[in-house]
Amino acid sequence: MKILNSNEFDSAIAKGLVLVDFYADWCGPCKMLGPVLEELANKMDQVDFYKLNVDASSDIAGRYGVQAIPNLIIFKDGKAIDQITGFVPESEIVSHLEKLL
């Protein structure tokens, strides 16, 4: 899973179904969610998975109103269409994504 910076963000979310994990290195639940997302990224090739560090890219986090992390935002063709806040099981993430495929 690629870690995006502010300069890469807009082009990364521009096409298709994209899940971005807004996280921070110091966030415990973010660390727990990381392996879950890595596994999903390997299973679901019709979705692009990225991470964005909110400390390094606070401009992007602010643009999407990210107040709590982990925060998963799902984009379709550049538009935010769904959001999951906090640590959730893999099945919940899958159900959000499958509704959009």
Tab-separated table of N, CA and C in Angstrom:
chain	number	residue	atom	x	y	z
A	1	MET	N	0.851	-1.184	0.000
A	1	MET	CA	0.000	0.000	0.000
A	1	MET	C	0.885	1.233	0.000
A	2	LYS	N	0.677	2.078	-0.967
A	2	LYS	CA	1.507	3.272	-1.123
A	2	LYS	C	1.071	4.366	-0.155
A	3	ILE	N	2.040	5.050	0.404
A	3	ILE	CA	1.761	6.220	1.241
A	3	ILE	C	1.813	7.453	0.346
A	4	LEU	N	0.717	8.187	0.321
A	4	LEU	CA	0.624	9.385	-0.511
A	4	LEU	C	1.122	10.604	0.236
A	5	ASN	N	1.586	11.589	-0.521
A	5	ASN	CA	1.832	12.907	0.055
A	5	ASN	C	0.831	13.883	-0.565
A	6	SER	N	0.840	15.111	-0.118
A	6	SER	CA	-0.135	16.098	-0.581
A	6	SER	C	-0.078	16.302	-2.096
A	7	ASN	N	1.122	16.240	-2.673
A	7	ASN	CA	1.276	16.474	-4.111
A	7	ASN	C	0.700	15.345	-4.962
A	8	GLU	N	0.709	14.128	-4.450
A	8	GLU	CA	0.240	12.967	-5.212
A	8	GLU	C	-1.248	12.689	-5.026
A	9	PHE	N	-1.839	13.270	-4.007
A	9	PHE	CA	-3.172	12.876	-3.569
A	9	PHE	C	-4.229	12.990	-4.666
A	10	ASP	N	-4.366	14.164	-5.268
A	10	ASP	CA	-5.456	14.380	-6.225
A	10	ASP	C	-5.377	13.442	-7.424
A	11	SER	N	-4.174	13.203	-7.929
A	11	SER	CA	-4.069	12.296	-9.080
A	11	SER	C	-4.344	10.847	-8.660
A	12	ALA	N	-4.001	10.472	-7.432
A	12	ALA	CA	-4.224	9.098	-6.963
A	12	ALA	C	-5.713	8.764	-6.836
A	13	ILE	N	-6.523	9.743	-6.452
A	13	ILE	CA	-7.955	9.472	-6.243
A	13	ILE	C	-8.801	9.780	-7.479
A	14	ALA	N	-8.186	10.239	-8.550
A	14	ALA	CA	-8.924	10.763	-9.704
A	14	ALA	C	-9.767	9.724	-10.442
A	15	LYS	N	-9.314	8.489	-10.518
A	15	LYS	CA	-10.017	7.495	-11.327
A	15	LYS	C	-10.325	6.233	-10.536
A	16	GLY	N	-11.536	5.724	-10.740
A	16	GLY	CA	-11.926	4.449	-10.158
A	16	GLY	C	-12.286	4.539	-8.687
A	17	LEU	N	-12.342	3.372	-8.052
A	17	LEU	CA	-12.696	3.266	-6.636
A	17	LEU	C	-11.405	3.221	-5.825
A	18	VAL	N	-11.280	4.155	-4.894
A	18	VAL	CA	-10.041	4.321	-4.125
A	18	VAL	C	-10.384	4.445	-2.641
A	19	LEU	N	-9.672	3.684	-1.799
A	19	LEU	CA	-9.808	3.820	-0.353
A	19	LEU	C	-8.527	4.446	0.174
A	20	VAL	N	-8.685	5.536	0.923
A	20	VAL	CA	-7.527	6.189	1.534
A	20	VAL	C	-7.645	6.079	3.047
A	21	ASP	N	-6.592	5.546	3.649
A	21	ASP	CA	-6.499	5.408	5.103
A	21	ASP	C	-5.779	6.645	5.642
A	22	PHE	N	-6.525	7.531	6.277
A	22	PHE	CA	-5.942	8.702	6.936
A	22	PHE	C	-5.463	8.223	8.307
A	23	TYR	N	-4.156	8.304	8.562
A	23	TYR	CA	-3.572	7.711	9.762
A	23	TYR	C	-2.459	8.615	10.315
A	24	ALA	N	-1.926	8.212	11.479
A	24	ALA	CA	-0.721	8.835	12.046
A	24	ALA	C	0.142	7.725	12.638
A	25	ASP	N	1.444	7.930	12.629
A	25	ASP	CA	2.380	6.922	13.142
A	25	ASP	C	2.165	6.625	14.629
A	26	TRP	N	1.703	7.609	15.392
A	26	TRP	CA	1.548	7.454	16.838
A	26	TRP	C	0.199	6.842	17.240
A	27	CYS	N	-0.668	6.572	16.271
A	27	CYS	CA	-2.048	6.134	16.538
A	27	CYS	C	-2.129	4.609	16.661
A	28	GLY	N	-2.452	4.118	17.853
A	28	GLY	CA	-2.566	2.685	18.101
A	28	GLY	C	-3.584	1.984	17.214
A	29	PRO	N	-4.845	2.473	17.156
A	29	PRO	CA	-5.828	1.829	16.286
A	29	PRO	C	-5.416	1.843	14.812
A	30	CYS	N	-4.675	2.879	14.404
A	30	CYS	CA	-4.183	2.940	13.021
A	30	CYS	C	-3.224	1.782	12.760
A	31	LYS	N	-2.374	1.500	13.742
A	31	LYS	CA	-1.407	0.394	13.605
A	31	LYS	C	-2.127	-0.946	13.534
A	32	MET	N	-3.234	-1.073	14.258
A	32	MET	CA	-4.015	-2.313	14.223
A	32	MET	C	-4.716	-2.486	12.868
A	33	LEU	N	-5.148	-1.383	12.284
A	33	LEU	CA	-5.892	-1.432	11.024
A	33	LEU	C	-4.979	-1.674	9.827
A	34	GLY	N	-3.715	-1.289	9.930
A	34	GLY	CA	-2.776	-1.411	8.819
A	34	GLY	C	-2.732	-2.789	8.174
A	35	PRO	N	-2.498	-3.863	8.965
A	35	PRO	CA	-2.431	-5.206	8.367
A	35	PRO	C	-3.752	-5.644	7.732
A	36	VAL	N	-4.876	-5.204	8.292
A	36	VAL	CA	-6.194	-5.528	7.730
A	36	VAL	C	-6.301	-4.932	6.328
A	37	LEU	N	-5.881	-3.675	6.186
A	37	LEU	CA	-5.958	-3.007	4.888
A	37	LEU	C	-4.971	-3.603	3.888
A	38	GLU	N	-3.784	-3.983	4.366
A	38	GLU	CA	-2.799	-4.629	3.482
A	38	GLU	C	-3.391	-5.914	2.892
A	39	GLU	N	-4.042	-6.701	3.739
A	39	GLU	CA	-4.644	-7.950	3.287
A	39	GLU	C	-5.757	-7.678	2.277
A	40	LEU	N	-6.597	-6.687	2.565
A	40	LEU	CA	-7.675	-6.325	1.640
A	40	LEU	C	-7.122	-5.844	0.310
A	41	ALA	N	-6.056	-5.064	0.350
A	41	ALA	CA	-5.448	-4.550	-0.877
A	41	ALA	C	-4.978	-5.698	-1.761
A	42	ASN	N	-4.521	-6.788	-1.149
A	42	ASN	CA	-4.092	-7.959	-1.911
A	42	ASN	C	-5.270	-8.752	-2.474
A	43	LYS	N	-6.416	-8.685	-1.800
A	43	LYS	CA	-7.593	-9.455	-2.212
A	43	LYS	C	-8.462	-8.710	-3.214
A	44	MET	N	-8.587	-7.406	-3.067
A	44	MET	CA	-9.557	-6.641	-3.849
A	44	MET	C	-8.827	-5.783	-4.891
A	45	ASP	N	-8.550	-6.384	-6.031
A	45	ASP	CA	-7.775	-5.649	-7.027
A	45	ASP	C	-8.589	-4.629	-7.820
A	46	GLN	N	-9.906	-4.595	-7.601
A	46	GLN	CA	-10.728	-3.591	-8.273
A	46	GLN	C	-10.792	-2.270	-7.480
A	47	VAL	N	-10.105	-2.237	-6.334
A	47	VAL	CA	-10.036	-1.031	-5.490
A	47	VAL	C	-8.559	-0.685	-5.287
A	48	ASP	N	-8.226	0.600	-5.404
A	48	ASP	CA	-6.869	1.058	-5.092
A	48	ASP	C	-6.830	1.490	-3.631
A	49	PHE	N	-5.828	1.030	-2.896
A	49	PHE	CA	-5.678	1.331	-1.475
A	49	PHE	C	-4.450	2.225	-1.272
A	50	TYR	N	-4.627	3.300	-0.508
A	50	TYR	CA	-3.531	4.210	-0.185
A	50	TYR	C	-3.598	4.592	1.283
A	51	LYS	N	-2.474	5.110	1.790
A	51	LYS	CA	-2.412	5.668	3.143
A	51	LYS	C	-1.998	7.131	3.021
A	52	LEU	N	-2.481	7.962	3.939
A	52	LEU	CA	-2.088	9.365	3.986
A	52	LEU	C	-1.836	9.737	5.441
A	53	ASN	N	-0.618	10.151	5.732
A	53	ASN	CA	-0.247	10.544	7.093
A	53	ASN	C	-0.819	11.940	7.371
A	54	VAL	N	-1.713	12.042	8.365
A	54	VAL	CA	-2.387	13.315	8.637
A	54	VAL	C	-1.431	14.369	9.194
A	55	ASP	N	-0.346	13.922	9.833
A	55	ASP	CA	0.631	14.881	10.348
A	55	ASP	C	1.452	15.493	9.205
A	56	ALA	N	1.803	14.667	8.231
A	56	ALA	CA	2.615	15.129	7.106
A	56	ALA	C	1.780	15.854	6.051
A	57	SER	N	0.488	15.534	5.980
A	57	SER	CA	-0.389	16.119	4.957
A	57	SER	C	-1.649	16.684	5.601
A	58	SER	N	-1.447	17.573	6.552
A	58	SER	CA	-2.601	18.130	7.282
A	58	SER	C	-3.515	18.943	6.366
A	59	ASP	N	-2.988	19.464	5.255
A	59	ASP	CA	-3.827	20.212	4.311
A	59	ASP	C	-4.914	19.316	3.712
A	60	ILE	N	-4.541	18.094	3.349
A	60	ILE	CA	-5.518	17.162	2.766
A	60	ILE	C	-6.486	16.683	3.848
A	61	ALA	N	-5.970	16.353	5.023
A	61	ALA	CA	-6.844	15.934	6.129
A	61	ALA	C	-7.864	17.025	6.435
A	62	GLY	N	-7.430	18.279	6.441
A	62	GLY	CA	-8.329	19.396	6.685
A	62	GLY	C	-9.375	19.548	5.597
A	63	ARG	N	-8.965	19.327	4.362
A	63	ARG	CA	-9.892	19.456	3.226
A	63	ARG	C	-11.080	18.509	3.377
A	64	TYR	N	-10.832	17.320	3.945
A	64	TYR	CA	-11.890	16.315	4.096
A	64	TYR	C	-12.440	16.250	5.521
A	65	GLY	N	-12.097	17.210	6.354
A	65	GLY	CA	-12.671	17.300	7.694
A	65	GLY	C	-12.306	16.142	8.603
A	66	VAL	N	-11.119	15.577	8.417
A	66	VAL	CA	-10.699	14.444	9.244
A	66	VAL	C	-10.370	14.956	10.645
A	67	GLN	N	-11.185	14.554	11.620
A	67	GLN	CA	-11.022	14.967	13.017
A	67	GLN	C	-10.497	13.834	13.891
A	68	ALA	N	-10.819	12.594	13.494
A	68	ALA	CA	-10.431	11.418	14.272
A	68	ALA	C	-9.791	10.408	13.326
A	69	ILE	N	-8.848	9.648	13.861
A	69	ILE	CA	-8.189	8.628	13.053
A	69	ILE	C	-8.183	7.301	13.806
A	70	PRO	N	-8.104	6.167	13.130
A	70	PRO	CA	-8.062	6.057	11.678
A	70	PRO	C	-9.377	6.496	11.041
A	71	ASN	N	-9.250	7.019	9.843
A	71	ASN	CA	-10.410	7.481	9.098
A	71	ASN	C	-10.234	7.001	7.667
A	72	LEU	N	-11.118	6.135	7.230
A	72	LEU	CA	-11.073	5.620	5.865
A	72	LEU	C	-12.066	6.404	5.026
A	73	ILE	N	-11.587	6.986	3.949
A	73	ILE	CA	-12.483	7.680	3.029
A	73	ILE	C	-12.409	6.953	1.698
A	74	ILE	N	-13.590	6.645	1.164
A	74	ILE	CA	-13.683	5.949	-0.117
A	74	ILE	C	-14.068	6.971	-1.180
A	75	PHE	N	-13.276	6.991	-2.229
A	75	PHE	CA	-13.482	7.933	-3.335
A	75	PHE	C	-13.879	7.161	-4.583
A	76	LYS	N	-14.742	7.769	-5.375
A	76	LYS	CA	-15.051	7.228	-6.694
A	76	LYS	C	-14.851	8.353	-7.700
A	77	ASP	N	-13.917	8.125	-8.612
A	77	ASP	CA	-13.584	9.121	-9.638
A	77	ASP	C	-13.351	10.509	-9.036
A	78	GLY	N	-12.605	10.544	-7.925
A	78	GLY	CA	-12.194	11.808	-7.323
A	78	GLY	C	-13.143	12.407	-6.303
A	79	LYS	N	-14.326	11.818	-6.126
A	79	LYS	CA	-15.297	12.361	-5.170
A	79	LYS	C	-15.401	11.438	-3.955
A	80	ALA	N	-15.383	12.047	-2.758
A	80	ALA	CA	-15.556	11.268	-1.520
A	80	ALA	C	-17.008	10.808	-1.447
A	81	ILE	N	-17.217	9.483	-1.361
A	81	ILE	CA	-18.590	8.969	-1.366
A	81	ILE	C	-18.943	8.149	-0.134
A	82	ASP	N	-17.938	7.807	0.676
A	82	ASP	CA	-18.220	7.029	1.889
A	82	ASP	C	-17.071	7.239	2.867
A	83	GLN	N	-17.357	6.999	4.140
A	83	GLN	CA	-16.345	7.228	5.172
A	83	GLN	C	-16.576	6.267	6.334
A	84	ILE	N	-15.472	5.758	6.882
A	84	ILE	CA	-15.517	4.886	8.059
A	84	ILE	C	-14.516	5.446	9.059
A	85	THR	N	-14.967	5.736	10.274
A	85	THR	CA	-14.083	6.300	11.286
A	85	THR	C	-13.854	5.287	12.399
A	86	GLY	N	-12.600	5.168	12.816
A	86	GLY	CA	-12.252	4.259	13.895
A	86	GLY	C	-11.868	2.886	13.382
A	87	PHE	N	-11.382	2.054	14.303
A	87	PHE	CA	-11.008	0.692	13.939
A	87	PHE	C	-12.267	-0.131	13.744
A	88	VAL	N	-12.370	-0.787	12.604
A	88	VAL	CA	-13.513	-1.654	12.315
A	88	VAL	C	-12.979	-2.978	11.764
A	89	PRO	N	-13.762	-4.057	11.881
A	89	PRO	CA	-13.307	-5.339	11.334
A	89	PRO	C	-13.290	-5.313	9.805
A	90	GLU	N	-12.503	-6.213	9.245
A	90	GLU	CA	-12.375	-6.314	7.784
A	90	GLU	C	-13.731	-6.446	7.103
A	91	SER	N	-14.633	-7.232	7.697
A	91	SER	CA	-15.943	-7.474	7.080
A	91	SER	C	-16.723	-6.181	6.865
A	92	GLU	N	-16.594	-5.242	7.783
A	92	GLU	CA	-17.310	-3.970	7.629
A	92	GLU	C	-16.737	-3.148	6.470
A	93	ILE	N	-15.425	-3.152	6.340
A	93	ILE	CA	-14.795	-2.425	5.233
A	93	ILE	C	-15.211	-3.050	3.899
A	94	VAL	N	-15.189	-4.380	3.854
A	94	VAL	CA	-15.576	-5.100	2.637
A	94	VAL	C	-17.017	-4.768	2.262
A	95	SER	N	-17.918	-4.739	3.232
A	95	SER	CA	-19.325	-4.466	2.920
A	95	SER	C	-19.503	-3.053	2.374
A	96	HIS	N	-18.748	-2.082	2.908
A	96	HIS	CA	-18.809	-0.711	2.369
A	96	HIS	C	-18.332	-0.691	0.912
A	97	LEU	N	-17.235	-1.396	0.648
A	97	LEU	CA	-16.665	-1.394	-0.707
A	97	LEU	C	-17.536	-2.157	-1.697
A	98	GLU	N	-18.066	-3.298	-1.291
A	98	GLU	CA	-18.852	-4.104	-2.215
A	98	GLU	C	-20.120	-3.395	-2.669
A	99	LYS	N	-20.679	-2.533	-1.815
A	99	LYS	CA	-21.860	-1.760	-2.214
A	99	LYS	C	-21.534	-0.810	-3.369
A	100	LEU	N	-20.261	-0.450	-3.510
A	100	LEU	CA	-19.865	0.566	-4.481
A	100	LEU	C	-19.272	-0.012	-5.765
A	101	LEU	N	-19.032	-1.312	-5.767
A	101	LEU	CA	-18.438	-1.935	-6.960
A	101	LEU	C	-19.460	-2.170	-8.056
